[in-house]
């Protein structure tokens, strides 16, 4: 299965989301694993229970909130009222991840704190859907490995979100591996992407008919 990078942006935040679909723009998937046979129910408390629309700090002055829905809607936004309201409005307009059981989504969120900041801080987030689990989610990126925090809504154990602030700056061109594990340590789902340093079509840019991927700041 290949997966697509979708792009959206706020005033100081750019997001690259990896979902099921066609071939990606800014990264190439090299593997996807897992499925229902690998599932084992996670122990209670694996995910922190939060209220609908409750703002949860995820680092870099950003907040996450879960929206009650059947398609795993959540928002990631600057911790301001206007940014949060805009993110919620966009979530309802464009929909959520709408994952199959036992699957995850993944995203980079780039945060520029000042106009002079050339390389943004990076925050990871995504959604998960699984009748059992996940017990944990890890993120491997540019030589580092990070443990994600899991969230879910009350009385909705079958889906939730995750987030991680690695405390690094990056344009997101490196390899990315996101892995969800069940309670017995088996792989529930894994997404592997290999970053691309050049635009499709070579140094001159995309060839005719291609869409050029970019991880530059989005206006």
Short mmCIF file of C-alpha atoms in Angstrom, two decimals:
data_model
loop_
_atom_site.label_atom_id
_atom_site.label_comp_id
_atom_site.label_asym_id
_atom_site.label_seq_id
_atom_site.Cartn_x
_atom_site.Cartn_y
_atom_site.Cartn_z
CA UNK A 1 0.00 0.00 0.00
CA UNK A 2 1.27 3.46 -0.80
CA UNK A 3 0.34 6.52 1.18
CA UNK A 4 -0.01 10.18 0.36
CA UNK A 5 1.39 13.32 1.93
CA UNK A 6 -1.35 15.93 2.33
CA UNK A 7 -0.46 19.51 3.19
CA UNK A 8 -2.25 22.22 5.17
CA UNK A 9 -0.98 25.25 7.03
CA UNK A 10 -1.79 27.91 9.58
CA UNK A 11 0.02 31.17 10.16
CA UNK A 12 3.03 29.58 11.84
CA UNK A 13 2.38 25.87 11.47
CA UNK A 14 2.72 23.58 8.46
CA UNK A 15 1.49 20.01 8.57
CA UNK A 16 2.39 17.02 6.39
CA UNK A 17 -0.06 14.17 6.90
CA UNK A 18 0.54 10.60 5.73
CA UNK A 19 -2.62 8.68 4.91
CA UNK A 20 -3.74 5.78 2.76
CA UNK A 21 -3.93 6.68 -0.93
CA UNK A 22 -1.72 7.02 -3.97
CA UNK A 23 2.00 7.60 -4.32
CA UNK A 24 3.30 10.40 -2.09
CA UNK A 25 4.79 13.73 -3.04
CA UNK A 26 7.47 14.38 -0.45
CA UNK A 27 8.23 10.86 0.74
CA UNK A 28 8.13 7.31 -0.53
CA UNK A 29 6.69 4.53 1.60
CA UNK A 30 8.83 1.41 1.80
CA UNK A 31 6.65 -0.76 4.01
CA UNK A 32 3.38 -1.22 5.86
CA UNK A 33 2.73 -4.11 8.20
CA UNK A 34 0.32 -5.39 10.82
CA UNK A 35 -3.35 -6.25 10.82
CA UNK A 36 -6.05 -7.82 12.94
CA UNK A 37 -4.20 -11.13 13.43
CA UNK A 38 -1.39 -9.34 15.27
CA UNK A 39 -3.72 -7.63 17.78
CA UNK A 40 -3.77 -8.24 21.50
CA UNK A 41 -5.85 -6.04 23.76
CA UNK A 42 -3.86 -3.29 25.43
CA UNK A 43 -3.98 -3.00 29.18
CA UNK A 44 -6.37 -0.34 30.54
CA UNK A 45 -4.72 3.04 30.88
CA UNK A 46 -2.43 2.71 27.86
CA UNK A 47 -4.00 5.93 26.53
CA UNK A 48 -4.84 9.01 28.59
CA UNK A 49 -8.58 9.73 28.59
CA UNK A 50 -9.47 13.32 27.66
CA UNK A 51 -12.76 15.15 27.20
CA UNK A 52 -14.07 15.99 23.71
CA UNK A 53 -12.44 19.21 22.45
CA UNK A 54 -10.16 19.34 25.52
CA UNK A 55 -6.90 21.11 24.66
CA UNK A 56 -3.83 19.01 25.48
CA UNK A 57 -0.39 20.57 25.23
CA UNK A 58 1.92 18.71 22.85
CA UNK A 59 4.93 21.03 22.98
CA UNK A 60 6.18 24.00 20.96
CA UNK A 61 3.17 26.08 22.01
CA UNK A 62 0.77 23.70 20.25
CA UNK A 63 -2.32 21.84 21.47
CA UNK A 64 -4.18 18.71 20.38
CA UNK A 65 -7.89 17.99 20.81
CA UNK A 66 -10.06 15.00 19.89
CA UNK A 67 -13.42 15.46 18.20
CA UNK A 68 -16.15 12.83 18.71
CA UNK A 69 -16.61 11.30 15.26
CA UNK A 70 -16.63 8.02 13.39
CA UNK A 71 -13.66 9.05 11.21
CA UNK A 72 -11.11 9.83 13.96
CA UNK A 73 -11.16 13.62 13.76
CA UNK A 74 -8.58 15.51 15.79
CA UNK A 75 -6.91 18.89 15.60
CA UNK A 76 -3.40 20.18 16.16
CA UNK A 77 -3.09 23.94 16.39
CA UNK A 78 -1.33 26.87 18.02
CA UNK A 79 -2.57 27.45 21.54
CA UNK A 80 -4.66 30.48 20.64
CA UNK A 81 -8.43 30.72 20.41
CA UNK A 82 -8.44 31.74 16.74
CA UNK A 83 -6.00 29.05 15.64
CA UNK A 84 -7.93 26.39 17.55
CA UNK A 85 -11.30 27.47 16.14
CA UNK A 86 -9.90 27.47 12.61
CA UNK A 87 -8.43 23.98 13.09
CA UNK A 88 -11.76 22.61 14.36
CA UNK A 89 -13.60 24.19 11.44
CA UNK A 90 -11.12 22.64 8.98
CA UNK A 91 -11.45 19.24 10.66
CA UNK A 92 -15.19 19.25 10.07
CA UNK A 93 -14.74 20.48 6.51
CA UNK A 94 -12.10 17.97 5.43
CA UNK A 95 -12.89 15.02 7.69
CA UNK A 96 -10.73 12.74 9.77
CA UNK A 97 -8.34 9.90 9.03
CA UNK A 98 -11.17 7.33 8.60
CA UNK A 99 -8.82 4.43 9.28
CA UNK A 100 -9.43 0.72 8.94
CA UNK A 101 -9.22 -1.32 12.13
CA UNK A 102 -5.66 -1.90 13.29
CA UNK A 103 -4.21 1.07 11.37
CA UNK A 104 -2.52 4.38 12.15
CA UNK A 105 -1.95 7.71 10.41
CA UNK A 106 1.09 9.96 10.85
CA UNK A 107 2.06 13.58 10.39
CA UNK A 108 4.85 16.10 10.74
CA UNK A 109 3.85 19.46 12.20
CA UNK A 110 6.38 22.21 11.60
CA UNK A 111 6.41 25.23 13.94
CA UNK A 112 8.22 28.51 13.27
CA UNK A 113 8.41 30.60 16.45
CA UNK A 114 9.86 33.69 14.74
CA UNK A 115 10.08 34.90 11.11
CA UNK A 116 13.85 34.61 11.39
CA UNK A 117 13.78 30.91 12.28
CA UNK A 118 15.01 29.12 9.15
CA UNK A 119 14.59 25.50 10.32
CA UNK A 120 11.33 24.79 12.16
CA UNK A 121 10.73 22.78 15.29
CA UNK A 122 8.94 19.53 14.58
CA UNK A 123 6.10 17.79 16.40
CA UNK A 124 4.72 14.36 15.47
CA UNK A 125 1.06 13.39 15.68
CA UNK A 126 -1.46 11.00 14.23
CA UNK A 127 -4.55 8.92 14.81
CA UNK A 128 -4.98 5.24 15.57
CA UNK A 129 -7.92 2.89 15.29
CA UNK A 130 -7.91 -0.54 16.92
CA UNK A 131 -10.47 -2.53 18.85
CA UNK A 132 -7.57 -3.66 21.03
CA UNK A 133 -4.65 -1.34 21.65
CA UNK A 134 -2.31 0.08 20.73
CA UNK A 135 -0.29 -0.30 23.88
CA UNK A 136 2.44 2.05 22.63
CA UNK A 137 3.57 3.94 19.52
CA UNK A 138 7.17 4.74 18.67
CA UNK A 139 8.63 7.15 16.12
CA UNK A 140 12.02 6.75 14.46
CA UNK A 141 13.22 9.82 12.61
CA UNK A 142 16.61 11.03 11.40
CA UNK A 143 18.52 8.69 13.70
CA UNK A 144 16.39 9.30 16.81
CA UNK A 145 13.72 7.16 18.48
CA UNK A 146 10.82 8.73 20.38
CA UNK A 147 7.97 7.39 22.48
CA UNK A 148 4.56 8.93 21.72
CA UNK A 149 1.87 9.90 24.22
CA UNK A 150 -1.52 8.27 23.52
CA UNK A 151 -4.92 9.94 23.97
CA UNK A 152 -8.51 8.74 23.65
CA UNK A 153 -12.02 9.90 24.45
CA UNK A 154 -14.12 8.44 27.29
CA UNK A 155 -16.33 5.51 26.25
CA UNK A 156 -14.60 5.40 22.85
CA UNK A 157 -11.76 2.88 23.36
CA UNK A 158 -11.52 1.92 19.68
CA UNK A 159 -9.67 5.00 18.45
CA UNK A 160 -7.50 7.85 19.62
CA UNK A 161 -4.46 9.93 18.79
CA UNK A 162 -0.79 10.21 19.66
CA UNK A 163 1.79 12.99 19.80
CA UNK A 164 5.51 13.45 20.42
CA UNK A 165 7.77 16.50 20.65
CA UNK A 166 11.34 15.28 20.04
CA UNK A 167 12.85 18.69 20.79
CA UNK A 168 14.63 18.90 17.44
CA UNK A 169 14.51 21.13 14.39
CA UNK A 170 14.12 19.62 10.94
CA UNK A 171 12.62 20.16 7.51
CA UNK A 172 11.37 16.59 7.59
CA UNK A 173 13.44 15.19 4.72
CA UNK A 174 14.73 12.21 6.68
CA UNK A 175 13.41 8.65 6.89
CA UNK A 176 10.39 8.13 9.13
CA UNK A 177 9.13 4.94 10.79
CA UNK A 178 6.02 5.00 12.99
CA UNK A 179 5.17 1.73 14.74
CA UNK A 180 2.15 0.82 16.85
CA UNK A 181 2.49 -2.18 19.20
CA UNK A 182 -0.13 -4.29 20.91
CA UNK A 183 -0.02 -5.26 24.58
CA UNK A 184 2.26 -8.23 23.87
CA UNK A 185 4.77 -6.13 21.93
CA UNK A 186 3.68 -7.34 18.51
CA UNK A 187 3.46 -4.88 15.61
CA UNK A 188 -0.10 -3.69 15.17
CA UNK A 189 0.74 -1.37 12.26
CA UNK A 190 3.89 0.24 10.90
CA UNK A 191 4.41 3.06 8.42
CA UNK A 192 7.84 3.48 6.82
CA UNK A 193 8.70 6.44 4.63
CA UNK A 194 11.98 7.30 2.99
CA UNK A 195 12.56 11.04 2.66
CA UNK A 196 13.37 12.51 -0.74
CA UNK A 197 16.02 15.19 -0.95
CA UNK A 198 15.30 16.29 -4.53
CA UNK A 199 12.17 17.37 -6.34
CA UNK A 200 10.66 14.73 -8.66
CA UNK A 201 12.25 15.04 -12.08
CA UNK A 202 15.72 15.92 -10.81
CA UNK A 203 17.44 19.20 -9.88
CA UNK A 204 15.52 21.13 -12.54
CA UNK A 205 12.23 20.37 -10.74
CA UNK A 206 9.19 18.28 -11.64
CA UNK A 207 8.76 16.95 -15.13
CA UNK A 208 5.62 17.78 -17.00
CA UNK A 209 2.62 16.11 -15.39
CA UNK A 210 4.29 15.62 -12.01
CA UNK A 211 3.53 17.41 -8.76
CA UNK A 212 6.61 18.70 -6.98
CA UNK A 213 6.80 17.76 -3.30
CA UNK A 214 8.26 20.28 -0.88
CA UNK A 215 8.79 20.59 2.84
CA UNK A 216 9.51 24.31 2.71
CA UNK A 217 7.46 26.67 4.90
CA UNK A 218 3.93 26.96 3.62
CA UNK A 219 2.36 30.39 3.36
#
